[in-house]
XYZ file of N, CA, C and O in Angstrom:
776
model
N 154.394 62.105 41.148
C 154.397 63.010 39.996
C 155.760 63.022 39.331
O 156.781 63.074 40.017
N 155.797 62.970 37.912
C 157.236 63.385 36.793
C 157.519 64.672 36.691
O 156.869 65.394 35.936
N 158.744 65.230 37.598
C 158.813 66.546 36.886
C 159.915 66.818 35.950
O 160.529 67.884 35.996
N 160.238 65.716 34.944
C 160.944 66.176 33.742
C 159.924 66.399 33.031
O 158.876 66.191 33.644
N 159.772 66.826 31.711
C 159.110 67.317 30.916
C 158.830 66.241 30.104
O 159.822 65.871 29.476
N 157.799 65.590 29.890
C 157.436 64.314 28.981
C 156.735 65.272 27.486
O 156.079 66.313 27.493
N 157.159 64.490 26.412
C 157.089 64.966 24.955
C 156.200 64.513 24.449
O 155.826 63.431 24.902
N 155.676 64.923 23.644
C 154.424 64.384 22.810
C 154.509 65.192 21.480
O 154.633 66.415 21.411
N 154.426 64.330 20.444
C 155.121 64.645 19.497
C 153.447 64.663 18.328
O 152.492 63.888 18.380
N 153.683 65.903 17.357
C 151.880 65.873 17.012
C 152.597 66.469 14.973
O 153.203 67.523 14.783
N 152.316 65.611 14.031
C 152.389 65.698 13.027
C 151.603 67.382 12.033
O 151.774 67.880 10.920
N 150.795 67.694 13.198
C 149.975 69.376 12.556
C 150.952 70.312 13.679
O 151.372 70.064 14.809
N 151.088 71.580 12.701
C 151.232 72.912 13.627
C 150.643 73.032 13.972
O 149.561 72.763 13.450
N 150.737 73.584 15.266
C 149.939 74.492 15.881
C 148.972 75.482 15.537
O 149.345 76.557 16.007
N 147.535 75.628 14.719
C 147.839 77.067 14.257
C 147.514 78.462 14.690
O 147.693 79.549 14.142
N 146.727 77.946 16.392
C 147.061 79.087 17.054
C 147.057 79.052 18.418
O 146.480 77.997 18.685
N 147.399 79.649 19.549
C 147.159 79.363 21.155
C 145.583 79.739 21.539
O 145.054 79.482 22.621
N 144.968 80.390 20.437
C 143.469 81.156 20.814
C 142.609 79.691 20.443
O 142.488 79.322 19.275
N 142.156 79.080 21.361
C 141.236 77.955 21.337
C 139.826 78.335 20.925
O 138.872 77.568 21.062
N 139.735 79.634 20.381
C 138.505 79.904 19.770
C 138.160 79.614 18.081
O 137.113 79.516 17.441
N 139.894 79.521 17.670
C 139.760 79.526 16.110
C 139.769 77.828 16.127
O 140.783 77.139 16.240
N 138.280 77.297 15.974
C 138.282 75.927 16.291
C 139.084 75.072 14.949
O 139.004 75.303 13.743
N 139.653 74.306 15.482
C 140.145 73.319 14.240
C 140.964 72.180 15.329
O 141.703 72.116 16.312
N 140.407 71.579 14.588
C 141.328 69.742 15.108
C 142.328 69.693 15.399
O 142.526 69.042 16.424
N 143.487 70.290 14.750
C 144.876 70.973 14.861
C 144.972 72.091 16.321
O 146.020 72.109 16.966
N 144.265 72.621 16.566
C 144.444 73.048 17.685
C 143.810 72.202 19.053
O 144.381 71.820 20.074
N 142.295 72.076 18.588
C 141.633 71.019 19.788
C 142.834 70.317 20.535
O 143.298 70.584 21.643
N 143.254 69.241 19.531
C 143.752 68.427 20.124
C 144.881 68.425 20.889
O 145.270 67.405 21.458
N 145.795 70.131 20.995
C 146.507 70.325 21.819
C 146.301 70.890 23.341
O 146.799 70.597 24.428
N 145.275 71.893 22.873
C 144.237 73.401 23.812
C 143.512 72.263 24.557
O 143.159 72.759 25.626
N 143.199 71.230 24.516
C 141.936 70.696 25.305
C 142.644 70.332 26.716
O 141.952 70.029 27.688
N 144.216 70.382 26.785
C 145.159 69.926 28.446
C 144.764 72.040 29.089
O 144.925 72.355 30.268
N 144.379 72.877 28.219
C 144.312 74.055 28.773
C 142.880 74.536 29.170
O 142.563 75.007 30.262
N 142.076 74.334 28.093
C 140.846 75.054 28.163
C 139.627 74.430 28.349
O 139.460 73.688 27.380
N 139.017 74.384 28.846
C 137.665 73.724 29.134
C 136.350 74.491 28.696
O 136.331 75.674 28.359
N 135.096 73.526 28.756
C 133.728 73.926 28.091
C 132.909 73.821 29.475
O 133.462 73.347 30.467
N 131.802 74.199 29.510
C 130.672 73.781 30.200
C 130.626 72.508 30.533
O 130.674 71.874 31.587
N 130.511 72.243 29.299
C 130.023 70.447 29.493
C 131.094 70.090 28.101
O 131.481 70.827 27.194
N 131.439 68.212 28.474
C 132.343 67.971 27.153
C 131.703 66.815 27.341
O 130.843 66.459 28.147
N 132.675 65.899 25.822
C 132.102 64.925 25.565
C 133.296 63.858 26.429
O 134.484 64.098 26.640
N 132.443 62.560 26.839
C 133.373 61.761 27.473
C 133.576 60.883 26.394
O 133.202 61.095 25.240
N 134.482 59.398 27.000
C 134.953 58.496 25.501
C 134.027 58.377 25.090
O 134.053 58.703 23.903
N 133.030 58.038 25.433
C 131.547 57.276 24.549
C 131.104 58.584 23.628
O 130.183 58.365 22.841
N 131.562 59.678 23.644
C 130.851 60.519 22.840
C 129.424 61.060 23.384
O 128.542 61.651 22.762
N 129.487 60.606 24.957
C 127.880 61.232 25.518
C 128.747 63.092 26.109
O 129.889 63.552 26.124
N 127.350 63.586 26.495
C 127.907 64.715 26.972
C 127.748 64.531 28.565
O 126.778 64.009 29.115
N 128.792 65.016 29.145
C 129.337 64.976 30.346
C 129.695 66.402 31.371
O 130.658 67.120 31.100
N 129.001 66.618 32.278
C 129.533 67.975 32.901
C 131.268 68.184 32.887
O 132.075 67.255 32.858
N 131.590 69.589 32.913
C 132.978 69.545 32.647
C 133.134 71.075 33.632
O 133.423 70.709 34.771
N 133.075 72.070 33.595
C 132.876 73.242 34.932
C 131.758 73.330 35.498
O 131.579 73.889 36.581
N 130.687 72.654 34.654
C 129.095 72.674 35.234
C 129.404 71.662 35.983
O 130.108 70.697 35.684
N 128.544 72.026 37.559
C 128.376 70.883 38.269
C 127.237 69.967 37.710
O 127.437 68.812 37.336
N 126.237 70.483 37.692
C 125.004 69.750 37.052
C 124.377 70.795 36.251
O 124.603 71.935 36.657
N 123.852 70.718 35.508
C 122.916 71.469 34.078
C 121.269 70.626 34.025
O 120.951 69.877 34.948
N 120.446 70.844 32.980
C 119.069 70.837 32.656
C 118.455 71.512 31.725
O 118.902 72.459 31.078
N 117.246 70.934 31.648
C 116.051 71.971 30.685
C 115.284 72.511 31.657
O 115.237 71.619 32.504
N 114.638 73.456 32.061
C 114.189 73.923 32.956
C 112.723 74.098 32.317
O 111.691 74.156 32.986
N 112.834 74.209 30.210
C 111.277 74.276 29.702
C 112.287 73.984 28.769
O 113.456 73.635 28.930
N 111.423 74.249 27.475
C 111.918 73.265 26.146
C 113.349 74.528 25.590
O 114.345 74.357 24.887
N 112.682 76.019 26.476
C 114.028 76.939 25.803
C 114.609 77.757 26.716
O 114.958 78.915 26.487
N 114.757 76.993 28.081
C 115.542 77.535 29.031
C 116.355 76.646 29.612
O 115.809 75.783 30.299
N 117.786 76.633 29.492
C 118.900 75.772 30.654
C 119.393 76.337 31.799
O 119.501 77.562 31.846
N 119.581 75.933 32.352
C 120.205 75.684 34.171
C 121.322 75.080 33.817
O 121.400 73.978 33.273
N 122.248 75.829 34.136
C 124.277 75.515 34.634
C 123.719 75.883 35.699
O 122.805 76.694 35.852
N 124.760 74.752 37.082
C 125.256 75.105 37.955
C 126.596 74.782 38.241
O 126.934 73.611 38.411
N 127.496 75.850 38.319
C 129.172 75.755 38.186
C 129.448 74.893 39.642
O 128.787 74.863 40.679
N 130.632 74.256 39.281
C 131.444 74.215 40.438
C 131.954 75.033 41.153
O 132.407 75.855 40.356
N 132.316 75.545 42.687
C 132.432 76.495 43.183
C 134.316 76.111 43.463
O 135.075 76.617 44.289
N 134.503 75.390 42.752
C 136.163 75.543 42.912
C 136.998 75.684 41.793
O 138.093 75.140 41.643
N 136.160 76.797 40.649
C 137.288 76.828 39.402
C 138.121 77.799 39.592
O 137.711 78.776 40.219
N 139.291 77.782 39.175
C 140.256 79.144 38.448
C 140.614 79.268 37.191
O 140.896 78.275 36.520
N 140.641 80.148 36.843
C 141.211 80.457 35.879
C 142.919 80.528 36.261
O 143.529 80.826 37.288
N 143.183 80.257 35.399
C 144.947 80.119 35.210
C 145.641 81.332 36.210
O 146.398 81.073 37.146
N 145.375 82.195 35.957
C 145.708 83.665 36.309
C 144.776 83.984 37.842
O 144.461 85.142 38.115
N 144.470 83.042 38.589
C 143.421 82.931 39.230
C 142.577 83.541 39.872
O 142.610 83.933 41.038
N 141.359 83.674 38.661
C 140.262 84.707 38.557
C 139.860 83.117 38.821
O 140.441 82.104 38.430
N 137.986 83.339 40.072
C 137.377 82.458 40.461
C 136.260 82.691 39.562
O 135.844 83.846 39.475
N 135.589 81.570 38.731
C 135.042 81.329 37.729
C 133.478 81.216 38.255
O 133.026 80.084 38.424
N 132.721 82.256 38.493
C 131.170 82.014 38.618
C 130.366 82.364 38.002
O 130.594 82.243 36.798
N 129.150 82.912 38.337
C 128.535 82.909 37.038
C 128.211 84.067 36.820
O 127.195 84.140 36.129
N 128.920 85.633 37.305
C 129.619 86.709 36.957
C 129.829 86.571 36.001
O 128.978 86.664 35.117
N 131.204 86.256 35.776
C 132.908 85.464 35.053
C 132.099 84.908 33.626
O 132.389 84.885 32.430
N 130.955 84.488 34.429
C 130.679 83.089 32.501
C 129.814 84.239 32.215
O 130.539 85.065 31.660
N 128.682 84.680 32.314
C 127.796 85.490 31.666
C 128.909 86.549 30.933
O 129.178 86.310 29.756
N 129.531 87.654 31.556
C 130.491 88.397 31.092
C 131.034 87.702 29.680
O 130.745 88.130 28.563
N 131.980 86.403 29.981
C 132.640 85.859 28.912
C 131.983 85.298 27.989
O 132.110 85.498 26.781
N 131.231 84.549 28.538
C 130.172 84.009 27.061
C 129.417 85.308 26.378
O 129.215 85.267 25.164
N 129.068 86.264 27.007
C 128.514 87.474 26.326
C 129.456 88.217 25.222
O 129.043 88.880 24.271
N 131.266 87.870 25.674
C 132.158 88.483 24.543
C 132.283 87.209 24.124
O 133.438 87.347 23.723
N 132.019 85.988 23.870
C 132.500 84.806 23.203
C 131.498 84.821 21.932
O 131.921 84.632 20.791
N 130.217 85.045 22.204
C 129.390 85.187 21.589
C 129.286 85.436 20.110
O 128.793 84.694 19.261
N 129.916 86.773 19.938
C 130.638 87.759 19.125
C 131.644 87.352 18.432
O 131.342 87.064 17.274
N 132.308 87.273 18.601
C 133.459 86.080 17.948
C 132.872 85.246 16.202
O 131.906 84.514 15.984
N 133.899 85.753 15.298
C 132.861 85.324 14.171
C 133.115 83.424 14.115
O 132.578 82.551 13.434
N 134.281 83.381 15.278
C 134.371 81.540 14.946
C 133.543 80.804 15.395
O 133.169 79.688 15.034
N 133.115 81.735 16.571
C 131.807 80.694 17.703
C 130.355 81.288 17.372
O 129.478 80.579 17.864
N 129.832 82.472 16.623
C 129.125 83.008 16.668
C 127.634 81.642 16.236
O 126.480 81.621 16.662
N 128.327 80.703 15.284
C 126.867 79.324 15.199
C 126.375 78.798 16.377
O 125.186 78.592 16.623
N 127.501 78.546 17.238
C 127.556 77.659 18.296
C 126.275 78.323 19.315
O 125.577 77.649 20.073
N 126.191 79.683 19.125
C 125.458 80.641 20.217
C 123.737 81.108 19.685
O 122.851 81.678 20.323
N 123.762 80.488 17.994
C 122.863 81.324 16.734
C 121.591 81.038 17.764
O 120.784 81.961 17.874
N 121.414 80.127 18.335
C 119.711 80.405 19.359
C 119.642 80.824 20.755
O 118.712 80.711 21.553
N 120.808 81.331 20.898
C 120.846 81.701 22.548
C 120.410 83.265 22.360
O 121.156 84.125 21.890
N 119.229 83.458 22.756
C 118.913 84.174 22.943
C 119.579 85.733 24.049
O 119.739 86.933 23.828
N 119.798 84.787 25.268
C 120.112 85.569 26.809
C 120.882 84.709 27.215
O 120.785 83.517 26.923
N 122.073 85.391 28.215
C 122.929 84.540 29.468
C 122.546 85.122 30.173
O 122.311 86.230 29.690
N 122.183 85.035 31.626
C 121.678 85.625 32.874
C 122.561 84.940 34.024
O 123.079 83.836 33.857
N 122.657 85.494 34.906
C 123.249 85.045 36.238
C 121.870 85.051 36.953
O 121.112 86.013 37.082
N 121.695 83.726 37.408
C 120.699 83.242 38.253
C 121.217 83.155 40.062
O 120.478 82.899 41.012
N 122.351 83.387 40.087
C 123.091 83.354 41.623
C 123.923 83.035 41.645
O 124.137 82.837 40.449
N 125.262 82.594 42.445
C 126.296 83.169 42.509
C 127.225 82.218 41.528
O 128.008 82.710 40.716
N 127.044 80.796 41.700
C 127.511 79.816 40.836
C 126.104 78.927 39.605
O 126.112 77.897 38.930
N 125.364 79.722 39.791
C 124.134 79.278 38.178
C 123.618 80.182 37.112
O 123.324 81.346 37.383
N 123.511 79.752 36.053
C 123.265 81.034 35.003
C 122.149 80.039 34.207
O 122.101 78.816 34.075
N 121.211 81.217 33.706
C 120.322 80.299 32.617
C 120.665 80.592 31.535
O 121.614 81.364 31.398
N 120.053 80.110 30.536
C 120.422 80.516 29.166
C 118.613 80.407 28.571
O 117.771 79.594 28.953
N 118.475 81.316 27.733
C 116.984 81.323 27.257
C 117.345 81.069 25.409
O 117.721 81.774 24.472
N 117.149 80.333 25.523
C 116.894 79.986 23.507
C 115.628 80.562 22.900
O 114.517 80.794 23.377
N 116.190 80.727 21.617
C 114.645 81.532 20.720
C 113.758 80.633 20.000
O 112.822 80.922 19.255
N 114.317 79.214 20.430
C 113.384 78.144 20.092
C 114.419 76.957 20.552
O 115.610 77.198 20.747
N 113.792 75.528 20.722
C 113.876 75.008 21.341
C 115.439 74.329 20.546
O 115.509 74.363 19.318
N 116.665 73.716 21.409
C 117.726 73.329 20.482
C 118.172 72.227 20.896
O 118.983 72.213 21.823
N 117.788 71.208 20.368
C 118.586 69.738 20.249
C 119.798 69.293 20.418
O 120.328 68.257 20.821
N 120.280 70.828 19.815
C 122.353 70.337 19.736
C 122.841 71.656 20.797
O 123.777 72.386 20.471
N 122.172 71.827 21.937
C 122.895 73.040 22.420
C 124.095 72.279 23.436
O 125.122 72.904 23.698
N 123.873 70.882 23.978
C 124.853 70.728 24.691
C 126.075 70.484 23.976
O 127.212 70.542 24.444
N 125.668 70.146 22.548
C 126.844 69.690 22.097
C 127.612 71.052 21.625
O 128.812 71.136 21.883
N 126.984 72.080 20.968
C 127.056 73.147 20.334
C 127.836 73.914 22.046
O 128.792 74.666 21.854
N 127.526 73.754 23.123
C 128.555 74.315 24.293
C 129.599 73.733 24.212
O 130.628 74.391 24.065
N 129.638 72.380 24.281
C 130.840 71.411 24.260
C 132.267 71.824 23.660
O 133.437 71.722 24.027
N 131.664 72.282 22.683
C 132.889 73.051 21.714
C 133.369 74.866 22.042
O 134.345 75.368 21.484
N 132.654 75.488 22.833
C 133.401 76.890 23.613
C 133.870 76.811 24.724
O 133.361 76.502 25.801
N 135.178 77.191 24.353
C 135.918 77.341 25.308
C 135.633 78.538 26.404
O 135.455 79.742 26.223
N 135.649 78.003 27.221
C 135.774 79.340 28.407
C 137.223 79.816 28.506
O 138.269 79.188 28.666
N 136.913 81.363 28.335
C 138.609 81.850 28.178
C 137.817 83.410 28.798
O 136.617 83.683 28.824
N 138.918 84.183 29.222
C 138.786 85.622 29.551
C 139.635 86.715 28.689
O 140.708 87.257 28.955
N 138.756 86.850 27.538
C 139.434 87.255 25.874
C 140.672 88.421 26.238
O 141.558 88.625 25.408
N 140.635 89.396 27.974
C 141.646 89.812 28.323
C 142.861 89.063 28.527
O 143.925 89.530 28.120
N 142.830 88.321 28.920
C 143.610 86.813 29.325
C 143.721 85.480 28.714
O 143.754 84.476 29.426
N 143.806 85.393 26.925
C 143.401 84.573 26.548
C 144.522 83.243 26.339
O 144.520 82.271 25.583
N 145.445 83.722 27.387
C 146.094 82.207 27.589
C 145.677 81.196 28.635
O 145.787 79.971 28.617
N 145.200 81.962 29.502
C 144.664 81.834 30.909
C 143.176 81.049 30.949
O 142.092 81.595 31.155
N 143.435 79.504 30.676
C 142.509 78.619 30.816
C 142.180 78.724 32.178
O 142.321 79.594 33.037
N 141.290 76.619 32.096
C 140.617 76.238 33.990
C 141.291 75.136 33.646
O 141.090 74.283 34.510
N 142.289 74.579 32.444
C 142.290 72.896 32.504
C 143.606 72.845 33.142
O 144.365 73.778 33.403
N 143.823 70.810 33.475
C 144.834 70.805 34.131
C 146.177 71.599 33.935
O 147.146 71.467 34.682
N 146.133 72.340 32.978
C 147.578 71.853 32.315
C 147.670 73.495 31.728
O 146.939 73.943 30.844
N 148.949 74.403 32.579
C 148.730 76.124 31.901
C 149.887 76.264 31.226
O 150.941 75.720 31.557
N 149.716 77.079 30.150
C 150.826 77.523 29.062
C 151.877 78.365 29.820
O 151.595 79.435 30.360
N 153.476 77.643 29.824
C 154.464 78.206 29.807
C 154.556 79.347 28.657
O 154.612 80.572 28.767
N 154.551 78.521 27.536
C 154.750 79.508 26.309
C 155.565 78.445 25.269
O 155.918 77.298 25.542
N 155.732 79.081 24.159
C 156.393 78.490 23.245
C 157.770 78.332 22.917
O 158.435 79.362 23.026
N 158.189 77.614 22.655
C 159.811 77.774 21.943
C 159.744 76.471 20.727
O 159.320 75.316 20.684
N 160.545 77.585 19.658
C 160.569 77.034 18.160
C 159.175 76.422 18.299
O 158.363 77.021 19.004
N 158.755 75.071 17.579
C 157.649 73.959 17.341
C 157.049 73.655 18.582
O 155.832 73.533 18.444
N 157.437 73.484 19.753
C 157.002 73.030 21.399
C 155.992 74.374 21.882
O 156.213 75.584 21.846
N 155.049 73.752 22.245
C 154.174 74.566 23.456
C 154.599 73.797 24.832
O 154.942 72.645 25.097
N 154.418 74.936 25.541
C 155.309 74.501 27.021
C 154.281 74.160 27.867
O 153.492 75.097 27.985
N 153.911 72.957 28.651
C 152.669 73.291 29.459
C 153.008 72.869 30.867
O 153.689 71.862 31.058
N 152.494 73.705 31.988
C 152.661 72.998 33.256
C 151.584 72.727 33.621
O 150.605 73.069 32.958
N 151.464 71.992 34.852
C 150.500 71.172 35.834
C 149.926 72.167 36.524
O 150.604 72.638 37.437
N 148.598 72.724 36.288
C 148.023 73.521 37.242
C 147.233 72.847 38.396
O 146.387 71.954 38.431
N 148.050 73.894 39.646
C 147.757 72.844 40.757
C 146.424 73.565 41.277
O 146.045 72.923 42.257
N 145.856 74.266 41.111
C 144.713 74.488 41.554
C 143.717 73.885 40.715
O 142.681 74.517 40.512
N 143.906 72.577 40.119
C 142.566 72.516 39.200
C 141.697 71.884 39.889
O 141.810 71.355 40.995
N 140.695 71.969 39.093
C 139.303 71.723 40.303
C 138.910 70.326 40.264
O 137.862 69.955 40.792
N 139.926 69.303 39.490
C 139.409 67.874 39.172
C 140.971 67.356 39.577
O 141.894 68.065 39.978
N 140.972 66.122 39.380
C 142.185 65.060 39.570
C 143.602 66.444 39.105
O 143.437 67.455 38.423
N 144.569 66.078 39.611
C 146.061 66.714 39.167
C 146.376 66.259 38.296
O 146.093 65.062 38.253
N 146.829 66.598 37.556
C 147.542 66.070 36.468
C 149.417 65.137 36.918
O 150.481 65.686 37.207
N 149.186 64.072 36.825
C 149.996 63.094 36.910
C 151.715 63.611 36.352
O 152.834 63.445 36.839
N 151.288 64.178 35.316
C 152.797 65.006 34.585
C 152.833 65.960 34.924
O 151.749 66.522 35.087
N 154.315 66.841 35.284
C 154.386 68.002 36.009
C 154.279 68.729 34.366
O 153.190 69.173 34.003
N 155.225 68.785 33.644
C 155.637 69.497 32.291
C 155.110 68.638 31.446
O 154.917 67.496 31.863
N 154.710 69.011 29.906
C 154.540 68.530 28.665
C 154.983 69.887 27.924
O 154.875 71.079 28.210
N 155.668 68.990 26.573
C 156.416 69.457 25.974
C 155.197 69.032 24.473
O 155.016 67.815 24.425
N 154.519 69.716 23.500
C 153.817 69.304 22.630
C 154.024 69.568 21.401
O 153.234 70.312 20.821
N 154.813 69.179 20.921
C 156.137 69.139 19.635
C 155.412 68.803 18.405
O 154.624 67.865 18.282
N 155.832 69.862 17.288
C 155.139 69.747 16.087
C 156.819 69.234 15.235
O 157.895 69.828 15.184
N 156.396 67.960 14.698
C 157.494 67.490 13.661
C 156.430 66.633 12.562
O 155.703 65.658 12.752
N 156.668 67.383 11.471
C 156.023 66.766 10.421
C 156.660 65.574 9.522
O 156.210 65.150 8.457
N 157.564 65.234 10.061
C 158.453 64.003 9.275
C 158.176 62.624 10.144
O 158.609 62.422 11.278
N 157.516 61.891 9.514
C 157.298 60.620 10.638
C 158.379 59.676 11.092
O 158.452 58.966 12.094
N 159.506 59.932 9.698
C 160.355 59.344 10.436
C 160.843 59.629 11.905
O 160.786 58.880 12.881
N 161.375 61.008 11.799
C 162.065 61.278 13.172
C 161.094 61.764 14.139
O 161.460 62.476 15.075
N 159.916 61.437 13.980
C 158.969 61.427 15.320
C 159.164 59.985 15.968
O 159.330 59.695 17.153
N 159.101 59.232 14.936
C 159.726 57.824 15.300
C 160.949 57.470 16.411
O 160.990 56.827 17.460
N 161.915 58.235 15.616
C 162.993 57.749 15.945
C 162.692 58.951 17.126
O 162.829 58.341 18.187
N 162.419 60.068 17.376
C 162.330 60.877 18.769
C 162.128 60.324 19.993
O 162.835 60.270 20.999
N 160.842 59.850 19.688
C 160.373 58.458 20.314
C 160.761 57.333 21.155
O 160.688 57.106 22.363
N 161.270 56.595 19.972
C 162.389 55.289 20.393
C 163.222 55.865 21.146
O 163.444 55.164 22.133
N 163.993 57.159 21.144
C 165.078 57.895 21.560
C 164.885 58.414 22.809
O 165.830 58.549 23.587
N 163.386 58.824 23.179
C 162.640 59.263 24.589
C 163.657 60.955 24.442
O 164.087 61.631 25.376
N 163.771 61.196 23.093
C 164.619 62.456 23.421
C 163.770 63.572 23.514
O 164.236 64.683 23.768
């Protein structure tokens, strides 16, 4: 493992740490913090991501079954308590509120599975999960992904290596995720390894 702080240098601000106000500009920083149900892998298929395995159970009922080794950052153990609760305040949220428009019900089915009942049958629900973040809106720095927020200084979000994560470690101890809008001196930052 590197424990100097490796840089990564990103041409958009930041424009917020709340991974709920979705935009590309944030995704692409929030995704080393926060995780979905299920995400998309390179190919663009959908892929379990805290769900151990998922399903249709009928054309308008799904089956999550979590992994029984998540934390949350702050380490609250992530079951299906934790998700019904949070997806029930995520819900609400006027940024995610499409993502949820046919979910009828979240239920806790036992200790790590929850169903979800739709009000008709939905084509895009895995993808439409793919994109909510699981967060604990008390705690909303406090991801499950490798990687937990130090905090900010000036343009840099600070991130460390969370060692309890429930998948591979993260290889980098620190990342440093630097907003410079001048391409030159991202360039030359770069070349410079400064």
């Amino acid at each position: 493992y590197q424990s100097s702080p490796s840089n990564v240098y990103y041409a958009q601000n930041l424009i917020s740490l709340n991974p709920s106000q979705l935009s590309d500009y944030n995704n692409t920083r929030l995704i080393h913090v926060f995780e979905s149900l299920v995400k998309y892998d390179k190919n663009l298929r959908i892929q379990s991501s805290l769900a151990r395995s998922y399903g249709k159970l009928s054309p308008t009922i799904w089956e999550f079954t979590l992994k029984d080794n998540v934390y949350t950052h702050d380490g609250t153990l992530v079951d299906a308590a934790f998700l019904v609760k949070h997806l029930d305040r995520l819900r609400s949220l006027p940024s995610l509120k499409m993502h949820f428009k046919t979910i009828q019900q979240i239920k806790r089915s036992s200790d790590f599975t929850i169903q979800l009942s739709l009000t008709q049958p939905d084509p895009l629900i895995l993808a439409k999960l793919a994109q909510v973040p699981i967060i604990d809106l008390d705690q909303p720095l406090s991801g499950t992904g490798p990687y937990q927020i130090l905090g900010m200084k000036g343009q840099s979000l600070k991130l460390q290596r969370f060692d309890l994560y429930h998948g591979n470690l993260a290889s980098l101890d620190k990342l440093n995720l630097i907003y410079e809008p001048d391409t030159q001196k991202r360039l030359k930052k770069l070349n410079s390894k400064a």
